[in-house]
Amino acid sequence: MRPNTSYQGVATAYAAGVGDGACLFGPSPDMMIAAMNTTDYETSRACGAYVLVRAANGKSITVRITNECPLPCAPGQIDLSQQAFAKLADLKVGRLPITWSLVSPGSIGTMSIRYKTGSSAYWCGIQVIGHRNPVARLEVRTGGGWRQLPRTSFNYFISADGNGCGKAIRVTDIYGEQLTVSGLAVLPNVVQRTQAQFAQH
């Protein structure tokens, strides 16, 4: 998923429940959410991205990516929550030709960090929540400098040996902006709000 790029595809709809999905953000505060096809999901790189979806009938909506839509979802396809799809067309339509592109929304507050259940000084998973732009990279401070952590398909960055767990965290978005967050304890499954947020593009 690249900035300033328009993608063509089709919108479908699914019953999104409370809005949780493969990105493991938890229940969504609103239901303007969607599942991204596996190709454009990119092993969870799409998680948290805001996407402007335009239908051929002239209607449009901005949704946040919280889930993955596996096959038979095709490249370019977005599976919208039923609530989001209904703002573009009647649910009975089923499939709707669309174009979509990445957007960088206005007021969304600051981002948060969550350590995965089971995290400790010896193993940890780190998740970024509420980021304005897609996250490209996450690093932790170690004795030898910054260490990039591998990203999982379930949207956590993992330090398998614990190195860097509980230390400063540096998050980079797809535009190259870097934000450093420090002073967070390793509190498993607790959403810790930061004072940081990426710039709007």
mmCIF file of C-alpha atoms in Angstrom:
data_model
loop_
_atom_site.group_PDB
_atom_site.id
_atom_site.type_symbol
_atom_site.label_atom_id
_atom_site.label_comp_id
_atom_site.label_asym_id
_atom_site.label_seq_id
_atom_site.Cartn_x
_atom_site.Cartn_y
_atom_site.Cartn_z
ATOM 1 C CA MET A 1 0.000 0.000 0.000
ATOM 2 C CA ARG A 2 1.653 3.190 -1.193
ATOM 3 C CA PRO A 3 0.775 6.863 -0.622
ATOM 4 C CA ASN A 4 -0.601 8.918 -3.501
ATOM 5 C CA THR A 5 -1.708 5.775 -5.315
ATOM 6 C CA SER A 6 -5.215 4.909 -6.431
ATOM 7 C CA TYR A 7 -6.215 1.247 -6.359
ATOM 8 C CA GLN A 8 -9.109 -0.317 -8.234
ATOM 9 C CA GLY A 9 -11.150 -3.168 -6.875
ATOM 10 C CA VAL A 10 -14.450 -4.226 -5.472
ATOM 11 C CA ALA A 11 -16.130 -3.638 -2.117
ATOM 12 C CA THR A 12 -17.998 -6.422 -0.354
ATOM 13 C CA ALA A 13 -19.555 -6.494 3.121
ATOM 14 C CA TYR A 14 -19.249 -8.677 6.226
ATOM 15 C CA ALA A 15 -20.757 -8.808 9.691
ATOM 16 C CA ALA A 16 -17.924 -7.307 11.723
ATOM 17 C CA GLY A 17 -19.320 -7.978 15.213
ATOM 18 C CA VAL A 18 -17.618 -5.627 17.702
ATOM 19 C CA GLY A 19 -15.022 -4.667 15.103
ATOM 20 C CA ASP A 20 -12.098 -6.800 16.243
ATOM 21 C CA GLY A 21 -10.151 -8.714 13.604
ATOM 22 C CA ALA A 22 -6.788 -10.087 12.502
ATOM 23 C CA CYS A 23 -5.047 -6.849 13.534
ATOM 24 C CA LEU A 24 -5.991 -7.634 17.172
ATOM 25 C CA PHE A 25 -6.847 -4.037 18.021
ATOM 26 C CA GLY A 26 -9.879 -5.188 20.024
ATOM 27 C CA PRO A 27 -13.413 -3.773 19.775
ATOM 28 C CA SER A 28 -13.673 -0.769 17.478
ATOM 29 C CA PRO A 29 -15.033 2.534 18.870
ATOM 30 C CA ASP A 30 -16.922 2.949 15.613
ATOM 31 C CA MET A 31 -17.811 0.497 12.876
ATOM 32 C CA MET A 32 -16.290 2.413 9.960
ATOM 33 C CA ILE A 33 -13.816 -0.410 9.502
ATOM 34 C CA ALA A 34 -12.780 -2.909 6.853
ATOM 35 C CA ALA A 35 -10.808 -6.063 6.099
ATOM 36 C CA MET A 36 -8.036 -5.767 3.503
ATOM 37 C CA ASN A 37 -7.335 -8.481 0.956
ATOM 38 C CA THR A 38 -4.262 -10.601 1.773
ATOM 39 C CA THR A 39 -2.110 -9.097 -1.012
ATOM 40 C CA ASP A 40 -2.589 -5.515 0.182
ATOM 41 C CA TYR A 41 -2.691 -6.558 3.863
ATOM 42 C CA GLU A 42 1.039 -7.297 3.507
ATOM 43 C CA THR A 43 1.555 -9.395 6.660
ATOM 44 C CA SER A 44 -0.327 -6.780 8.752
ATOM 45 C CA ARG A 45 1.419 -3.698 7.304
ATOM 46 C CA ALA A 46 -2.071 -2.411 6.396
ATOM 47 C CA CYS A 47 -3.314 -2.644 9.998
ATOM 48 C CA GLY A 48 -4.574 0.697 11.263
ATOM 49 C CA ALA A 49 -4.340 2.359 7.859
ATOM 50 C CA TYR A 50 -7.097 4.800 6.920
ATOM 51 C CA VAL A 51 -8.458 4.246 3.433
ATOM 52 C CA LEU A 52 -10.772 6.473 1.389
ATOM 53 C CA VAL A 53 -13.159 4.258 -0.578
ATOM 54 C CA ARG A 54 -14.972 5.790 -3.563
ATOM 55 C CA ALA A 55 -17.872 4.051 -5.259
ATOM 56 C CA ALA A 56 -18.819 4.529 -8.888
ATOM 57 C CA ASN A 57 -22.094 6.137 -7.737
ATOM 58 C CA GLY A 58 -20.133 9.103 -6.357
ATOM 59 C CA LYS A 59 -20.416 8.214 -2.667
ATOM 60 C CA SER A 60 -17.302 7.815 -0.545
ATOM 61 C CA ILE A 61 -16.310 6.776 2.959
ATOM 62 C CA THR A 62 -13.128 6.597 5.034
ATOM 63 C CA VAL A 63 -12.535 3.329 6.875
ATOM 64 C CA ARG A 64 -9.801 1.974 9.155
ATOM 65 C CA ILE A 65 -8.247 -1.388 8.351
ATOM 66 C CA THR A 66 -8.697 -3.761 11.302
ATOM 67 C CA ASN A 67 -8.876 -7.159 9.616
ATOM 68 C CA GLU A 68 -7.573 -9.364 6.817
ATOM 69 C CA CYS A 69 -9.824 -10.733 4.077
ATOM 70 C CA PRO A 70 -8.337 -14.063 2.944
ATOM 71 C CA LEU A 71 -9.002 -15.783 -0.377
ATOM 72 C CA PRO A 72 -11.250 -15.612 -2.310
ATOM 73 C CA CYS A 73 -10.771 -11.880 -1.621
ATOM 74 C CA ALA A 74 -8.841 -10.651 -4.676
ATOM 75 C CA PRO A 75 -6.079 -8.010 -4.865
ATOM 76 C CA GLY A 76 -7.711 -4.585 -4.657
ATOM 77 C CA GLN A 77 -10.770 -5.925 -2.836
ATOM 78 C CA ILE A 78 -11.906 -4.427 0.477
ATOM 79 C CA ASP A 79 -14.429 -6.218 2.676
ATOM 80 C CA LEU A 80 -16.271 -3.420 4.454
ATOM 81 C CA SER A 81 -18.226 -3.755 7.666
ATOM 82 C CA GLN A 82 -21.922 -3.874 6.844
ATOM 83 C CA GLN A 83 -22.293 -0.471 8.513
ATOM 84 C CA ALA A 84 -19.640 1.056 6.234
ATOM 85 C CA PHE A 85 -20.916 -0.627 3.049
ATOM 86 C CA ALA A 86 -24.429 0.664 3.778
ATOM 87 C CA LYS A 87 -23.131 4.242 3.473
ATOM 88 C CA LEU A 88 -22.110 3.522 -0.131
ATOM 89 C CA ALA A 89 -24.937 1.294 -1.349
ATOM 90 C CA ASP A 90 -27.709 -1.045 -0.272
ATOM 91 C CA LEU A 91 -26.319 -4.255 1.236
ATOM 92 C CA LYS A 92 -28.328 -6.223 -1.336
ATOM 93 C CA VAL A 93 -25.960 -4.922 -4.043
ATOM 94 C CA GLY A 94 -23.370 -7.399 -2.749
ATOM 95 C CA ARG A 95 -20.366 -6.293 -4.822
ATOM 96 C CA LEU A 96 -19.573 -2.677 -5.628
ATOM 97 C CA PRO A 97 -16.847 -1.419 -8.024
ATOM 98 C CA ILE A 98 -14.586 1.003 -6.134
ATOM 99 C CA THR A 99 -11.347 2.910 -6.187
ATOM 100 C CA TRP A 100 -9.476 3.421 -2.936
ATOM 101 C CA SER A 101 -6.422 5.222 -1.647
ATOM 102 C CA LEU A 102 -4.518 5.769 1.559
ATOM 103 C CA VAL A 103 -5.424 8.893 3.562
ATOM 104 C CA SER A 104 -3.897 10.608 6.574
ATOM 105 C CA PRO A 105 -6.846 11.781 8.713
ATOM 106 C CA GLY A 106 -7.112 14.890 10.860
ATOM 107 C CA SER A 107 -7.890 14.780 14.561
ATOM 108 C CA ILE A 108 -7.449 11.246 15.905
ATOM 109 C CA GLY A 109 -5.588 11.898 19.159
ATOM 110 C CA THR A 110 -2.253 10.340 20.063
ATOM 111 C CA MET A 111 -1.115 6.785 19.486
ATOM 112 C CA SER A 112 -0.852 4.049 22.099
ATOM 113 C CA ILE A 113 1.410 1.067 22.736
ATOM 114 C CA ARG A 114 0.310 -2.363 23.967
ATOM 115 C CA TYR A 115 2.510 -5.237 25.100
ATOM 116 C CA LYS A 116 1.113 -8.643 24.193
ATOM 117 C CA THR A 117 -0.289 -10.991 26.831
ATOM 118 C CA GLY A 118 2.643 -13.007 28.201
ATOM 119 C CA SER A 119 5.213 -10.244 27.662
ATOM 120 C CA SER A 120 8.038 -9.930 30.181
ATOM 121 C CA ALA A 121 11.697 -8.920 30.308
ATOM 122 C CA TYR A 122 12.503 -12.206 28.532
ATOM 123 C CA TRP A 123 10.005 -12.142 25.643
ATOM 124 C CA CYS A 124 7.660 -9.462 24.411
ATOM 125 C CA GLY A 125 5.314 -8.514 21.618
ATOM 126 C CA ILE A 126 4.684 -4.818 20.966
ATOM 127 C CA GLN A 127 1.692 -3.345 19.136
ATOM 128 C CA VAL A 128 1.039 0.234 17.991
ATOM 129 C CA ILE A 129 -2.572 1.455 18.170
ATOM 130 C CA GLY A 130 -4.237 4.658 16.959
ATOM 131 C CA HIS A 131 -1.503 5.701 14.531
ATOM 132 C CA ARG A 132 -2.471 8.205 11.841
ATOM 133 C CA ASN A 133 -0.306 6.608 9.127
ATOM 134 C CA PRO A 134 0.622 2.952 8.524
ATOM 135 C CA VAL A 135 3.557 1.724 10.597
ATOM 136 C CA ALA A 136 6.526 0.588 8.498
ATOM 137 C CA ARG A 137 8.990 -0.353 11.232
ATOM 138 C CA LEU A 138 9.328 -0.733 14.988
ATOM 139 C CA GLU A 139 12.654 -0.750 16.835
ATOM 140 C CA VAL A 140 13.643 -1.091 20.495
ATOM 141 C CA ARG A 141 16.623 0.418 22.258
ATOM 142 C CA THR A 142 19.259 -2.107 23.281
ATOM 143 C CA GLY A 143 22.777 -1.837 24.655
ATOM 144 C CA GLY A 144 24.052 -1.933 21.085
ATOM 145 C CA GLY A 145 21.678 0.724 19.699
ATOM 146 C CA TRP A 146 18.360 0.348 17.914
ATOM 147 C CA ARG A 147 17.138 -3.136 17.021
ATOM 148 C CA GLN A 148 14.395 -3.672 14.452
ATOM 149 C CA LEU A 149 11.787 -6.243 15.501
ATOM 150 C CA PRO A 150 10.103 -8.607 13.019
ATOM 151 C CA ARG A 151 6.403 -8.060 12.387
ATOM 152 C CA THR A 152 3.871 -10.870 12.614
ATOM 153 C CA SER A 153 0.690 -11.402 10.611
ATOM 154 C CA PHE A 154 -1.253 -10.693 13.849
ATOM 155 C CA ASN A 155 0.153 -7.142 14.039
ATOM 156 C CA TYR A 156 2.686 -7.437 16.854
ATOM 157 C CA PHE A 157 6.428 -6.854 16.671
ATOM 158 C CA ILE A 158 8.247 -9.619 18.535
ATOM 159 C CA SER A 159 11.435 -9.650 20.604
ATOM 160 C CA ALA A 160 11.859 -13.407 21.003
ATOM 161 C CA ASP A 161 14.831 -13.144 23.386
ATOM 162 C CA GLY A 162 13.540 -10.177 25.390
ATOM 163 C CA ASN A 163 16.294 -7.841 24.246
ATOM 164 C CA GLY A 164 14.883 -4.297 24.319
ATOM 165 C CA CYS A 165 11.653 -5.212 26.135
ATOM 166 C CA GLY A 166 10.716 -2.307 28.406
ATOM 167 C CA LYS A 167 13.230 0.035 26.796
ATOM 168 C CA ALA A 168 12.568 2.974 24.473
ATOM 169 C CA ILE A 169 10.528 2.213 21.339
ATOM 170 C CA ARG A 170 11.021 3.904 17.966
ATOM 171 C CA VAL A 171 8.154 3.730 15.465
ATOM 172 C CA THR A 172 8.550 4.715 11.803
ATOM 173 C CA ASP A 173 5.633 5.369 9.441
ATOM 174 C CA ILE A 174 5.560 4.768 5.679
ATOM 175 C CA TYR A 175 6.538 8.410 5.084
ATOM 176 C CA GLY A 176 9.767 7.913 7.043
ATOM 177 C CA GLU A 177 8.806 9.923 10.130
ATOM 178 C CA GLN A 178 10.245 8.456 13.345
ATOM 179 C CA LEU A 179 8.676 8.805 16.783
ATOM 180 C CA THR A 180 10.432 7.683 19.958
ATOM 181 C CA VAL A 181 8.452 6.619 23.017
ATOM 182 C CA SER A 182 10.102 5.908 26.340
ATOM 183 C CA GLY A 183 9.127 5.279 29.949
ATOM 184 C CA LEU A 184 6.578 2.532 29.262
ATOM 185 C CA ALA A 185 6.570 -0.453 31.586
ATOM 186 C CA VAL A 186 6.050 -3.979 30.265
ATOM 187 C CA LEU A 187 2.379 -4.264 31.241
ATOM 188 C CA PRO A 188 0.824 -7.162 29.302
ATOM 189 C CA ASN A 189 -2.453 -6.378 27.525
ATOM 190 C CA VAL A 190 -2.634 -2.794 28.804
ATOM 191 C CA VAL A 191 -3.138 0.025 26.300
ATOM 192 C CA GLN A 192 -0.638 2.748 27.255
ATOM 193 C CA ARG A 193 -1.313 6.123 25.672
ATOM 194 C CA THR A 194 1.654 8.161 24.471
ATOM 195 C CA GLN A 195 2.055 11.856 23.679
ATOM 196 C CA ALA A 196 3.164 11.075 20.127
ATOM 197 C CA GLN A 197 1.406 11.082 16.755
ATOM 198 C CA PHE A 198 2.611 11.091 13.150
ATOM 199 C CA ALA A 199 2.243 14.208 11.028
ATOM 200 C CA GLN A 200 -0.685 14.532 8.648
ATOM 201 C CA HIS A 201 0.059 14.038 4.910
#
